């Protein structure tokens, strides 16, 4: 393609010097705009610097955040598994219950095992052949926590139990902190 093709998207059929043809384009000056000397931001001699006009209120973008509704009265928000405390009620898959007078209980059905990882056994065997220090690899321990924590709530003639998976040894302490907070809201 040696010859120039006209711009099919230009409204003037690609004539040079008209808008839509080539780069850079010149744009019409904004009202109240005064050019500067040398383009360095210095106003021309004898003229004060131009102040751009303010946007009319209809053209100004709305940056105000949406109003946030106030939290319901009667307590803070709390979620334990599929049990949610909002305002003065407890929401569960088996229905809603009143928060006041609710009985909360948590039972730990998790266990933490300590074992020697397989890569430590391999390293101990390999380094035992070279020196007796390879036996130090058998001191490496790995803790794994399995199981779940059961949280039960009883209120208003209803009962619900939630199972929360135990991911580490501190999961039960975290759940008990949440249950104690829920108990304080239930008084």
Tab-separated table of C-alpha atoms in Angstrom:
chain	number	residue	atom	x	y	z
A	1	UNK	CA	0.000	0.000	0.000
A	2	UNK	CA	2.077	2.869	-1.254
A	3	UNK	CA	-0.629	5.466	-1.753
A	4	UNK	CA	-2.609	6.963	1.099
A	5	UNK	CA	-6.073	5.627	1.674
A	6	UNK	CA	-8.744	8.088	2.835
A	7	UNK	CA	-10.043	7.585	6.352
A	8	UNK	CA	-13.422	5.862	5.965
A	9	UNK	CA	-14.494	7.092	9.409
A	10	UNK	CA	-13.825	10.780	8.763
A	11	UNK	CA	-16.856	12.901	7.995
A	12	UNK	CA	-14.974	14.972	5.392
A	13	UNK	CA	-13.879	12.058	3.167
A	14	UNK	CA	-10.256	12.315	4.305
A	15	UNK	CA	-9.283	15.806	3.121
A	16	UNK	CA	-6.039	17.044	4.660
A	17	UNK	CA	-6.293	19.859	7.197
A	18	UNK	CA	-9.783	18.998	8.314
A	19	UNK	CA	-10.752	17.364	11.601
A	20	UNK	CA	-10.545	13.595	11.571
A	21	UNK	CA	-7.540	13.455	9.282
A	22	UNK	CA	-4.042	12.761	10.576
A	23	UNK	CA	-2.372	13.469	13.889
A	24	UNK	CA	-2.105	15.809	15.788
A	25	UNK	CA	-5.424	17.489	15.509
A	26	UNK	CA	-6.205	20.976	16.633
A	27	UNK	CA	-9.243	21.295	18.860
A	28	UNK	CA	-11.357	24.399	19.316
A	29	UNK	CA	-10.314	26.462	22.310
A	30	UNK	CA	-12.494	26.412	25.400
A	31	UNK	CA	-14.426	29.609	26.101
A	32	UNK	CA	-12.301	31.981	28.156
A	33	UNK	CA	-9.061	30.228	27.187
A	34	UNK	CA	-6.111	32.466	26.436
A	35	UNK	CA	-3.007	31.045	24.763
A	36	UNK	CA	0.321	31.259	26.596
A	37	UNK	CA	3.702	32.396	25.322
A	38	UNK	CA	5.823	29.453	24.221
A	39	UNK	CA	3.379	26.962	25.670
A	40	UNK	CA	5.226	27.050	28.989
A	41	UNK	CA	2.275	28.223	31.024
A	42	UNK	CA	3.406	31.850	31.057
A	43	UNK	CA	0.581	34.258	30.188
A	44	UNK	CA	1.036	36.664	27.297
A	45	UNK	CA	2.347	40.123	28.291
A	46	UNK	CA	-0.357	42.492	29.482
A	47	UNK	CA	-2.963	39.765	30.004
A	48	UNK	CA	-3.943	38.139	33.267
A	49	UNK	CA	-3.938	34.330	33.342
A	50	UNK	CA	-7.157	32.798	32.113
A	51	UNK	CA	-9.486	31.159	34.609
A	52	UNK	CA	-11.534	28.355	33.103
A	53	UNK	CA	-15.278	28.761	33.585
A	54	UNK	CA	-16.984	26.603	36.178
A	55	UNK	CA	-19.044	23.679	34.962
A	56	UNK	CA	-22.780	24.187	35.179
A	57	UNK	CA	-24.366	22.115	37.984
A	58	UNK	CA	-26.108	19.806	35.502
A	59	UNK	CA	-22.805	18.909	33.804
A	60	UNK	CA	-20.868	18.241	37.005
A	61	UNK	CA	-20.410	14.538	37.712
A	62	UNK	CA	-22.073	13.204	40.827
A	63	UNK	CA	-19.340	11.843	43.088
A	64	UNK	CA	-21.383	11.746	46.269
A	65	UNK	CA	-21.433	8.233	47.734
A	66	UNK	CA	-24.723	6.461	48.083
A	67	UNK	CA	-26.250	6.811	51.529
A	68	UNK	CA	-25.472	3.898	53.803
A	69	UNK	CA	-28.420	2.684	55.852
A	70	UNK	CA	-27.961	2.643	59.602
A	71	UNK	CA	-27.421	-0.791	61.132
A	72	UNK	CA	-30.445	-2.314	62.819
A	73	UNK	CA	-30.810	-1.531	66.497
A	74	UNK	CA	-30.235	-4.179	69.144
A	75	UNK	CA	-26.759	-5.529	68.370
A	76	UNK	CA	-23.929	-5.855	65.930
A	77	UNK	CA	-23.552	-8.196	63.006
A	78	UNK	CA	-22.047	-11.630	63.585
A	79	UNK	CA	-21.702	-14.720	61.409
A	80	UNK	CA	-20.740	-18.203	62.592
A	81	UNK	CA	-21.039	-20.758	59.815
A	82	UNK	CA	-24.625	-20.482	58.591
A	83	UNK	CA	-25.802	-18.661	61.737
A	84	UNK	CA	-26.102	-14.895	61.324
A	85	UNK	CA	-26.964	-12.378	64.038
A	86	UNK	CA	-28.522	-9.192	62.669
A	87	UNK	CA	-30.182	-6.624	64.855
A	88	UNK	CA	-32.339	-8.389	67.421
A	89	UNK	CA	-32.766	-11.701	65.604
A	90	UNK	CA	-30.771	-14.792	64.682
A	91	UNK	CA	-31.088	-15.930	61.076
A	92	UNK	CA	-30.484	-19.623	60.318
A	93	UNK	CA	-31.499	-21.941	57.487
A	94	UNK	CA	-34.125	-23.425	59.818
A	95	UNK	CA	-35.745	-19.998	60.369
A	96	UNK	CA	-35.319	-16.835	62.397
A	97	UNK	CA	-35.089	-16.797	66.182
A	98	UNK	CA	-35.175	-13.979	68.714
A	99	UNK	CA	-31.744	-12.901	69.935
A	100	UNK	CA	-32.883	-12.101	73.466
A	101	UNK	CA	-32.560	-15.150	75.706
A	102	UNK	CA	-30.741	-17.315	73.146
A	103	UNK	CA	-28.598	-20.168	74.482
A	104	UNK	CA	-25.235	-20.570	72.714
A	105	UNK	CA	-22.928	-23.581	72.937
A	106	UNK	CA	-19.710	-24.606	71.171
A	107	UNK	CA	-18.154	-28.072	71.133
A	108	UNK	CA	-14.672	-28.854	69.785
A	109	UNK	CA	-14.642	-31.937	67.557
A	110	UNK	CA	-11.219	-31.185	66.082
A	111	UNK	CA	-7.891	-32.858	66.667
A	112	UNK	CA	-4.329	-31.792	66.027
A	113	UNK	CA	-1.794	-34.454	65.054
A	114	UNK	CA	1.970	-34.076	65.077
A	115	UNK	CA	3.966	-36.253	62.701
A	116	UNK	CA	7.266	-36.401	60.852
A	117	UNK	CA	6.758	-35.286	57.232
A	118	UNK	CA	7.828	-37.728	54.477
A	119	UNK	CA	10.471	-35.385	53.059
A	120	UNK	CA	12.198	-35.299	56.476
A	121	UNK	CA	12.466	-39.107	56.472
A	122	UNK	CA	13.982	-39.083	52.965
A	123	UNK	CA	16.502	-36.380	53.960
A	124	UNK	CA	17.439	-38.304	57.123
A	125	UNK	CA	18.163	-41.457	55.109
A	126	UNK	CA	20.167	-39.614	52.427
A	127	UNK	CA	22.277	-37.601	54.867
A	128	UNK	CA	22.737	-40.549	57.262
A	129	UNK	CA	24.824	-42.228	54.559
A	130	UNK	CA	27.152	-39.199	54.360
A	131	UNK	CA	27.314	-38.217	58.012
A	132	UNK	CA	25.462	-38.972	61.207
A	133	UNK	CA	23.949	-35.461	61.290
A	134	UNK	CA	21.205	-36.683	58.969
A	135	UNK	CA	19.319	-37.951	61.999
A	136	UNK	CA	18.576	-34.331	62.945
A	137	UNK	CA	16.031	-34.261	60.093
A	138	UNK	CA	13.890	-36.606	62.176
A	139	UNK	CA	13.322	-33.733	64.608
A	140	UNK	CA	11.219	-31.924	61.981
A	141	UNK	CA	7.555	-32.030	62.973
A	142	UNK	CA	4.403	-31.124	61.087
A	143	UNK	CA	1.107	-30.273	62.800
A	144	UNK	CA	-2.166	-30.909	61.007
A	145	UNK	CA	-5.600	-30.027	62.366
A	146	UNK	CA	-8.676	-31.864	61.173
A	147	UNK	CA	-12.306	-31.932	62.258
A	148	UNK	CA	-14.814	-29.221	63.021
A	149	UNK	CA	-16.304	-27.071	65.779
A	150	UNK	CA	-20.031	-27.412	66.381
A	151	UNK	CA	-21.904	-24.230	67.336
A	152	UNK	CA	-25.482	-24.638	68.543
A	153	UNK	CA	-28.079	-21.990	69.281
A	154	UNK	CA	-31.485	-22.444	70.893
A	155	UNK	CA	-34.061	-19.685	71.089
A	156	UNK	CA	-37.806	-19.282	70.762
A	157	UNK	CA	-38.458	-23.031	70.685
A	158	UNK	CA	-36.044	-23.572	67.767
A	159	UNK	CA	-32.643	-25.194	67.666
A	160	UNK	CA	-29.891	-24.998	65.053
A	161	UNK	CA	-26.360	-26.431	64.846
A	162	UNK	CA	-23.583	-25.214	62.561
A	163	UNK	CA	-20.360	-27.048	61.748
A	164	UNK	CA	-17.292	-24.835	61.326
A	165	UNK	CA	-14.203	-26.566	59.860
A	166	UNK	CA	-11.077	-26.388	62.019
A	167	UNK	CA	-8.211	-25.055	59.923
A	168	UNK	CA	-5.589	-24.745	62.670
A	169	UNK	CA	-5.150	-25.100	66.415
A	170	UNK	CA	-6.432	-21.544	67.039
A	171	UNK	CA	-9.806	-22.035	65.342
A	172	UNK	CA	-11.554	-23.117	68.544
A	173	UNK	CA	-10.327	-20.037	70.445
A	174	UNK	CA	-11.604	-17.802	67.638
A	175	UNK	CA	-15.015	-19.542	67.601
A	176	UNK	CA	-15.287	-19.284	71.395
A	177	UNK	CA	-14.597	-15.552	71.166
A	178	UNK	CA	-17.427	-15.188	68.641
A	179	UNK	CA	-19.776	-17.336	70.759
A	180	UNK	CA	-18.987	-15.271	73.872
A	181	UNK	CA	-19.782	-12.106	71.902
A	182	UNK	CA	-23.077	-13.653	70.772
A	183	UNK	CA	-23.843	-14.583	74.391
A	184	UNK	CA	-23.254	-10.977	75.453
A	185	UNK	CA	-25.722	-9.798	72.781
A	186	UNK	CA	-28.324	-12.336	73.959
A	187	UNK	CA	-28.591	-10.948	77.486
